[in-house]
Each structure stands twice: as structure tokens, then as C-alpha cells.
Amino acid sequence: DMPASNEDATVSVSDGITLLDSSERTNYPLDLSVNDFGDSFSFTAQISNSVRAERVCEYMHIALEHLVQALEKA
């Protein structure tokens, strides 16, 4: 098996099959994933045009600030 990958995932491709393209899709207006790398993390978001991306970033910023404050007090 020859691994083929895109930015988000690794796909195993069998002999005789060529991966032309792959992408993630959702029916939800907002999909936010946390990617845990062990010593760091990142967020991946798929956001519909009906939702302002800036607003989602503001919400995440506030949520992370509150999480840090809670962890500092614990």
C-alpha cells in the first residue's frame, strides 16, 4: 500500500488505485475541530458563508481566555 495524503488526513491507497483528490465536507454551518499534537494544538474550522468567521474566532478567543483563567486558579 502506498500512502497518499492531503493537509488533514492520510489515506491508504491500494495497488492500481490513484488518489486524485480528497476534501472534508459537512452539512453543518460550523465545524470546529481541535487537533492535539501532544505538546501543542491547533484548530481547524469549516465555516459556512452564513456565519462570520471573525465572530467564531472571537468566541474561541474568549473561551480559551476563560479556560486559561480556570486552569491558573485550579
PDB file of N, CA and C in Angstrom:
ATOM      1  N   ASP A   1       0.831  -1.189   0.000  1.00  0.00           N
ATOM      2  CA  ASP A   1       0.000   0.000   0.000  1.00  0.00           C
ATOM      3  C   ASP A   1       0.872   1.248   0.000  1.00  0.00           C
ATOM      4  N   MET A   2       0.491   2.201  -0.814  1.00  0.00           N
ATOM      5  CA  MET A   2       1.213   3.459  -0.900  1.00  0.00           C
ATOM      6  C   MET A   2       0.386   4.537  -0.215  1.00  0.00           C
ATOM      7  N   PRO A   3       0.903   5.203   0.830  1.00  0.00           N
ATOM      8  CA  PRO A   3       0.124   6.247   1.481  1.00  0.00           C
ATOM      9  C   PRO A   3       0.050   7.497   0.614  1.00  0.00           C
ATOM     10  N   ALA A   4      -1.120   8.059   0.556  1.00  0.00           N
ATOM     11  CA  ALA A   4      -1.327   9.348  -0.103  1.00  0.00           C
ATOM     12  C   ALA A   4      -1.932  10.265   0.935  1.00  0.00           C
ATOM     13  N   SER A   5      -1.547  11.532   0.942  1.00  0.00           N
ATOM     14  CA  SER A   5      -2.057  12.398   1.994  1.00  0.00           C
ATOM     15  C   SER A   5      -2.441  13.751   1.447  1.00  0.00           C
ATOM     16  N   ASN A   6      -3.357  14.390   2.165  1.00  0.00           N
ATOM     17  CA  ASN A   6      -3.657  15.793   1.938  1.00  0.00           C
ATOM     18  C   ASN A   6      -3.299  16.511   3.219  1.00  0.00           C
ATOM     19  N   GLU A   7      -3.730  17.756   3.412  1.00  0.00           N
ATOM     20  CA  GLU A   7      -3.357  18.514   4.597  1.00  0.00           C
ATOM     21  C   GLU A   7      -3.908  17.897   5.870  1.00  0.00           C
ATOM     22  N   ASP A   8      -5.100  17.297   5.809  1.00  0.00           N
ATOM     23  CA  ASP A   8      -5.791  16.903   7.024  1.00  0.00           C
ATOM     24  C   ASP A   8      -5.694  15.431   7.372  1.00  0.00           C
ATOM     25  N   ALA A   9      -5.507  14.558   6.400  1.00  0.00           N
ATOM     26  CA  ALA A   9      -5.606  13.135   6.694  1.00  0.00           C
ATOM     27  C   ALA A   9      -4.672  12.340   5.805  1.00  0.00           C
ATOM     28  N   THR A  10      -4.358  11.146   6.257  1.00  0.00           N
ATOM     29  CA  THR A  10      -3.572  10.221   5.466  1.00  0.00           C
ATOM     30  C   THR A  10      -4.492   9.109   5.006  1.00  0.00           C
ATOM     31  N   VAL A  11      -4.445   8.779   3.725  1.00  0.00           N
ATOM     32  CA  VAL A  11      -5.314   7.772   3.134  1.00  0.00           C
ATOM     33  C   VAL A  11      -4.448   6.666   2.580  1.00  0.00           C
ATOM     34  N   SER A  12      -4.830   5.417   2.828  1.00  0.00           N
ATOM     35  CA  SER A  12      -4.103   4.290   2.279  1.00  0.00           C
ATOM     36  C   SER A  12      -4.690   3.961   0.913  1.00  0.00           C
ATOM     37  N   VAL A  13      -3.836   3.886  -0.099  1.00  0.00           N
ATOM     38  CA  VAL A  13      -4.284   3.634  -1.466  1.00  0.00           C
ATOM     39  C   VAL A  13      -3.769   2.261  -1.887  1.00  0.00           C
ATOM     40  N   SER A  14      -4.666   1.415  -2.406  1.00  0.00           N
ATOM     41  CA  SER A  14      -4.298   0.070  -2.843  1.00  0.00           C
ATOM     42  C   SER A  14      -3.651   0.113  -4.217  1.00  0.00           C
ATOM     43  N   ASP A  15      -2.947  -0.981  -4.563  1.00  0.00           N
ATOM     44  CA  ASP A  15      -2.336  -1.096  -5.886  1.00  0.00           C
ATOM     45  C   ASP A  15      -3.385  -0.907  -6.973  1.00  0.00           C
ATOM     46  N   GLY A  16      -3.046  -0.131  -7.983  1.00  0.00           N
ATOM     47  CA  GLY A  16      -3.942   0.083  -9.111  1.00  0.00           C
ATOM     48  C   GLY A  16      -4.947   1.199  -8.916  1.00  0.00           C
ATOM     49  N   ILE A  17      -4.938   1.842  -7.745  1.00  0.00           N
ATOM     50  CA  ILE A  17      -5.866   2.944  -7.478  1.00  0.00           C
ATOM     51  C   ILE A  17      -5.053   4.210  -7.282  1.00  0.00           C
ATOM     52  N   THR A  18      -5.437   5.265  -7.972  1.00  0.00           N
ATOM     53  CA  THR A  18      -4.756   6.550  -7.865  1.00  0.00           C
ATOM     54  C   THR A  18      -5.677   7.550  -7.187  1.00  0.00           C
ATOM     55  N   LEU A  19      -5.218   8.158  -6.115  1.00  0.00           N
ATOM     56  CA  LEU A  19      -5.981   9.185  -5.416  1.00  0.00           C
ATOM     57  C   LEU A  19      -5.865  10.484  -6.206  1.00  0.00           C
ATOM     58  N   LEU A  20      -6.994  11.001  -6.681  1.00  0.00           N
ATOM     59  CA  LEU A  20      -6.986  12.234  -7.458  1.00  0.00           C
ATOM     60  C   LEU A  20      -7.202  13.461  -6.579  1.00  0.00           C
ATOM     61  N   ASP A  21      -8.071  13.325  -5.583  1.00  0.00           N
ATOM     62  CA  ASP A  21      -8.391  14.467  -4.744  1.00  0.00           C
ATOM     63  C   ASP A  21      -9.143  13.975  -3.516  1.00  0.00           C
ATOM     64  N   SER A  22      -9.047  14.705  -2.441  1.00  0.00           N
ATOM     65  CA  SER A  22      -9.870  14.425  -1.267  1.00  0.00           C
ATOM     66  C   SER A  22     -10.103  15.730  -0.536  1.00  0.00           C
ATOM     67  N   SER A  23     -11.244  15.828   0.106  1.00  0.00           N
ATOM     68  CA  SER A  23     -11.562  17.004   0.896  1.00  0.00           C
ATOM     69  C   SER A  23     -12.628  16.633   1.908  1.00  0.00           C
ATOM     70  N   GLU A  24     -12.687  17.412   2.982  1.00  0.00           N
ATOM     71  CA  GLU A  24     -13.694  17.201   4.006  1.00  0.00           C
ATOM     72  C   GLU A  24     -14.887  18.098   3.709  1.00  0.00           C
ATOM     73  N   ARG A  25     -16.055  17.586   3.989  1.00  0.00           N
ATOM     74  CA  ARG A  25     -17.286  18.354   3.798  1.00  0.00           C
ATOM     75  C   ARG A  25     -18.190  18.142   4.998  1.00  0.00           C
ATOM     76  N   THR A  26     -19.051  19.103   5.267  1.00  0.00           N
ATOM     77  CA  THR A  26     -20.032  18.979   6.332  1.00  0.00           C
ATOM     78  C   THR A  26     -21.319  19.672   5.921  1.00  0.00           C
ATOM     79  N   ASN A  27     -22.432  19.216   6.471  1.00  0.00           N
ATOM     80  CA  ASN A  27     -23.723  19.861   6.236  1.00  0.00           C
ATOM     81  C   ASN A  27     -24.016  20.921   7.290  1.00  0.00           C
ATOM     82  N   TYR A  28     -23.173  20.986   8.298  1.00  0.00           N
ATOM     83  CA  TYR A  28     -23.371  21.944   9.374  1.00  0.00           C
ATOM     84  C   TYR A  28     -22.782  23.296   8.987  1.00  0.00           C
ATOM     85  N   PRO A  29     -23.378  24.394   9.466  1.00  0.00           N
ATOM     86  CA  PRO A  29     -22.834  25.717   9.125  1.00  0.00           C
ATOM     87  C   PRO A  29     -21.499  25.991   9.802  1.00  0.00           C
ATOM     88  N   LEU A  30     -21.186  25.222  10.859  1.00  0.00           N
ATOM     89  CA  LEU A  30     -19.937  25.426  11.581  1.00  0.00           C
ATOM     90  C   LEU A  30     -19.407  24.085  12.064  1.00  0.00           C
ATOM     91  N   ASP A  31     -18.166  23.801  11.741  1.00  0.00           N
ATOM     92  CA  ASP A  31     -17.487  22.600  12.217  1.00  0.00           C
ATOM     93  C   ASP A  31     -16.120  23.043  12.714  1.00  0.00           C
ATOM     94  N   LEU A  32     -15.884  22.913  14.015  1.00  0.00           N
ATOM     95  CA  LEU A  32     -14.624  23.333  14.614  1.00  0.00           C
ATOM     96  C   LEU A  32     -13.979  22.127  15.277  1.00  0.00           C
ATOM     97  N   SER A  33     -12.769  21.793  14.854  1.00  0.00           N
ATOM     98  CA  SER A  33     -12.046  20.644  15.399  1.00  0.00           C
ATOM     99  C   SER A  33     -10.791  21.112  16.103  1.00  0.00           C
ATOM    100  N   VAL A  34     -10.443  20.424  17.190  1.00  0.00           N
ATOM    101  CA  VAL A  34      -9.194  20.672  17.907  1.00  0.00           C
ATOM    102  C   VAL A  34      -8.233  19.554  17.538  1.00  0.00           C
ATOM    103  N   ASN A  35      -7.078  19.918  17.046  1.00  0.00           N
ATOM    104  CA  ASN A  35      -6.047  18.955  16.663  1.00  0.00           C
ATOM    105  C   ASN A  35      -4.983  18.930  17.754  1.00  0.00           C
ATOM    106  N   ASP A  36      -4.845  17.788  18.441  1.00  0.00           N
ATOM    107  CA  ASP A  36      -3.913  17.646  19.553  1.00  0.00           C
ATOM    108  C   ASP A  36      -2.621  17.011  19.056  1.00  0.00           C
ATOM    109  N   PHE A  37      -1.508  17.737  19.186  1.00  0.00           N
ATOM    110  CA  PHE A  37      -0.205  17.257  18.745  1.00  0.00           C
ATOM    111  C   PHE A  37       0.669  16.818  19.918  1.00  0.00           C
ATOM    112  N   GLY A  38       0.085  16.691  21.095  1.00  0.00           N
ATOM    113  CA  GLY A  38       0.842  16.288  22.274  1.00  0.00           C
ATOM    114  C   GLY A  38       1.415  17.463  23.026  1.00  0.00           C
ATOM    115  N   ASP A  39       2.297  18.229  22.394  1.00  0.00           N
ATOM    116  CA  ASP A  39       2.905  19.385  23.050  1.00  0.00           C
ATOM    117  C   ASP A  39       2.333  20.707  22.544  1.00  0.00           C
ATOM    118  N   SER A  40       1.410  20.637  21.612  1.00  0.00           N
ATOM    119  CA  SER A  40       0.729  21.829  21.095  1.00  0.00           C
ATOM    120  C   SER A  40      -0.607  21.400  20.496  1.00  0.00           C
ATOM    121  N   PHE A  41      -1.379  22.365  20.051  1.00  0.00           N
ATOM    122  CA  PHE A  41      -2.653  22.056  19.411  1.00  0.00           C
ATOM    123  C   PHE A  41      -2.975  23.134  18.386  1.00  0.00           C
ATOM    124  N   SER A  42      -3.921  22.820  17.530  1.00  0.00           N
ATOM    125  CA  SER A  42      -4.400  23.805  16.561  1.00  0.00           C
ATOM    126  C   SER A  42      -5.899  23.603  16.376  1.00  0.00           C
ATOM    127  N   PHE A  43      -6.523  24.559  15.744  1.00  0.00           N
ATOM    128  CA  PHE A  43      -7.938  24.474  15.425  1.00  0.00           C
ATOM    129  C   PHE A  43      -8.101  24.431  13.919  1.00  0.00           C
ATOM    130  N   THR A  44      -9.059  23.656  13.465  1.00  0.00           N
ATOM    131  CA  THR A  44      -9.444  23.630  12.057  1.00  0.00           C
ATOM    132  C   THR A  44     -10.938  23.921  12.004  1.00  0.00           C
ATOM    133  N   ALA A  45     -11.324  24.884  11.193  1.00  0.00           N
ATOM    134  CA  ALA A  45     -12.729  25.255  11.114  1.00  0.00           C
ATOM    135  C   ALA A  45     -13.209  25.233   9.669  1.00  0.00           C
ATOM    136  N   GLN A  46     -14.406  24.707   9.501  1.00  0.00           N
ATOM    137  CA  GLN A  46     -15.117  24.824   8.237  1.00  0.00           C
ATOM    138  C   GLN A  46     -16.353  25.659   8.551  1.00  0.00           C
ATOM    139  N   ILE A  47     -16.441  26.818   7.940  1.00  0.00           N
ATOM    140  CA  ILE A  47     -17.482  27.777   8.296  1.00  0.00           C
ATOM    141  C   ILE A  47     -18.257  28.193   7.056  1.00  0.00           C
ATOM    142  N   SER A  48     -19.573  28.083   7.154  1.00  0.00           N
ATOM    143  CA  SER A  48     -20.462  28.494   6.068  1.00  0.00           C
ATOM    144  C   SER A  48     -20.393  30.014   5.897  1.00  0.00           C
ATOM    145  N   ASN A  49     -20.711  30.470   4.702  1.00  0.00           N
ATOM    146  CA  ASN A  49     -20.755  31.911   4.450  1.00  0.00           C
ATOM    147  C   ASN A  49     -21.810  32.610   5.303  1.00  0.00           C
ATOM    148  N   SER A  50     -22.773  31.832   5.837  1.00  0.00           N
ATOM    149  CA  SER A  50     -23.828  32.419   6.664  1.00  0.00           C
ATOM    150  C   SER A  50     -23.332  32.752   8.072  1.00  0.00           C
ATOM    151  N   VAL A  51     -22.141  32.281   8.432  1.00  0.00           N
ATOM    152  CA  VAL A  51     -21.557  32.534   9.748  1.00  0.00           C
ATOM    153  C   VAL A  51     -20.290  33.356   9.552  1.00  0.00           C
ATOM    154  N   ARG A  52     -20.164  34.448  10.294  1.00  0.00           N
ATOM    155  CA  ARG A  52     -18.966  35.280  10.190  1.00  0.00           C
ATOM    156  C   ARG A  52     -17.788  34.587  10.871  1.00  0.00           C
ATOM    157  N   ALA A  53     -16.734  34.340  10.135  1.00  0.00           N
ATOM    158  CA  ALA A  53     -15.550  33.677  10.675  1.00  0.00           C
ATOM    159  C   ALA A  53     -14.934  34.485  11.809  1.00  0.00           C
ATOM    160  N   GLU A  54     -14.963  35.805  11.706  1.00  0.00           N
ATOM    161  CA  GLU A  54     -14.410  36.662  12.749  1.00  0.00           C
ATOM    162  C   GLU A  54     -15.141  36.442  14.065  1.00  0.00           C
ATOM    163  N   ARG A  55     -16.447  36.222  13.982  1.00  0.00           N
ATOM    164  CA  ARG A  55     -17.250  36.001  15.182  1.00  0.00           C
ATOM    165  C   ARG A  55     -16.845  34.693  15.862  1.00  0.00           C
ATOM    166  N   VAL A  56     -16.627  33.660  15.079  1.00  0.00           N
ATOM    167  CA  VAL A  56     -16.198  32.374  15.622  1.00  0.00           C
ATOM    168  C   VAL A  56     -14.842  32.523  16.306  1.00  0.00           C
ATOM    169  N   CYS A  57     -13.923  33.256  15.678  1.00  0.00           N
ATOM    170  CA  CYS A  57     -12.604  33.486  16.282  1.00  0.00           C
ATOM    171  C   CYS A  57     -12.730  34.243  17.596  1.00  0.00           C
ATOM    172  N   GLU A  58     -13.617  35.231  17.648  1.00  0.00           N
ATOM    173  CA  GLU A  58     -13.841  35.979  18.886  1.00  0.00           C
ATOM    174  C   GLU A  58     -14.366  35.063  19.987  1.00  0.00           C
ATOM    175  N   TYR A  59     -15.330  34.192  19.659  1.00  0.00           N
ATOM    176  CA  TYR A  59     -15.873  33.245  20.634  1.00  0.00           C
ATOM    177  C   TYR A  59     -14.784  32.307  21.147  1.00  0.00           C
ATOM    178  N   MET A  60     -13.959  31.801  20.252  1.00  0.00           N
ATOM    179  CA  MET A  60     -12.895  30.884  20.657  1.00  0.00           C
ATOM    180  C   MET A  60     -11.865  31.600  21.530  1.00  0.00           C
ATOM    181  N   HIS A  61     -11.553  32.837  21.189  1.00  0.00           N
ATOM    182  CA  HIS A  61     -10.608  33.620  21.989  1.00  0.00           C
ATOM    183  C   HIS A  61     -11.128  33.769  23.415  1.00  0.00           C
ATOM    184  N   ILE A  62     -12.398  34.118  23.564  1.00  0.00           N
ATOM    185  CA  ILE A  62     -12.999  34.282  24.893  1.00  0.00           C
ATOM    186  C   ILE A  62     -13.014  32.951  25.641  1.00  0.00           C
ATOM    187  N   ALA A  63     -13.397  31.874  24.964  1.00  0.00           N
ATOM    188  CA  ALA A  63     -13.448  30.558  25.605  1.00  0.00           C
ATOM    189  C   ALA A  63     -12.057  30.140  26.090  1.00  0.00           C
ATOM    190  N   LEU A  64     -11.033  30.366  25.278  1.00  0.00           N
ATOM    191  CA  LEU A  64      -9.671  29.996  25.666  1.00  0.00           C
ATOM    192  C   LEU A  64      -9.161  30.855  26.820  1.00  0.00           C
ATOM    193  N   GLU A  65      -9.502  32.144  26.818  1.00  0.00           N
ATOM    194  CA  GLU A  65      -9.116  33.011  27.939  1.00  0.00           C
ATOM    195  C   GLU A  65      -9.712  32.488  29.245  1.00  0.00           C
ATOM    196  N   HIS A  66     -10.988  32.115  29.216  1.00  0.00           N
ATOM    197  CA  HIS A  66     -11.656  31.607  30.413  1.00  0.00           C
ATOM    198  C   HIS A  66     -11.066  30.263  30.839  1.00  0.00           C
ATOM    199  N   LEU A  67     -10.709  29.430  29.890  1.00  0.00           N
ATOM    200  CA  LEU A  67     -10.086  28.144  30.204  1.00  0.00           C
ATOM    201  C   LEU A  67      -8.743  28.348  30.893  1.00  0.00           C
ATOM    202  N   VAL A  68      -7.931  29.267  30.371  1.00  0.00           N
ATOM    203  CA  VAL A  68      -6.628  29.560  30.985  1.00  0.00           C
ATOM    204  C   VAL A  68      -6.819  30.097  32.392  1.00  0.00           C
ATOM    205  N   GLN A  69      -7.769  30.997  32.569  1.00  0.00           N
ATOM    206  CA  GLN A  69      -8.027  31.548  33.905  1.00  0.00           C
ATOM    207  C   GLN A  69      -8.450  30.446  34.884  1.00  0.00           C
ATOM    208  N   ALA A  70      -9.301  29.537  34.445  1.00  0.00           N
ATOM    209  CA  ALA A  70      -9.748  28.434  35.291  1.00  0.00           C
ATOM    210  C   ALA A  70      -8.591  27.516  35.644  1.00  0.00           C
ATOM    211  N   LEU A  71      -7.719  27.232  34.687  1.00  0.00           N
ATOM    212  CA  LEU A  71      -6.570  26.359  34.946  1.00  0.00           C
ATOM    213  C   LEU A  71      -5.559  27.010  35.876  1.00  0.00           C
ATOM    214  N   GLU A  72      -5.407  28.344  35.769  1.00  0.00           N
ATOM    215  CA  GLU A  72      -4.494  29.049  36.662  1.00  0.00           C
ATOM    216  C   GLU A  72      -4.980  29.026  38.111  1.00  0.00           C
ATOM    217  N   LYS A  73      -6.283  29.034  38.318  1.00  0.00           N
ATOM    218  CA  LYS A  73      -6.863  29.015  39.670  1.00  0.00           C
ATOM    219  C   LYS A  73      -6.907  27.613  40.246  1.00  0.00           C
ATOM    220  N   ALA A  74      -6.898  26.600  39.395  1.00  0.00           N
ATOM    221  CA  ALA A  74      -7.036  25.211  39.873  1.00  0.00           C
ATOM    222  C   ALA A  74      -5.753  24.701  40.500  1.00  0.00           C
TER     223      ALA A  74
END
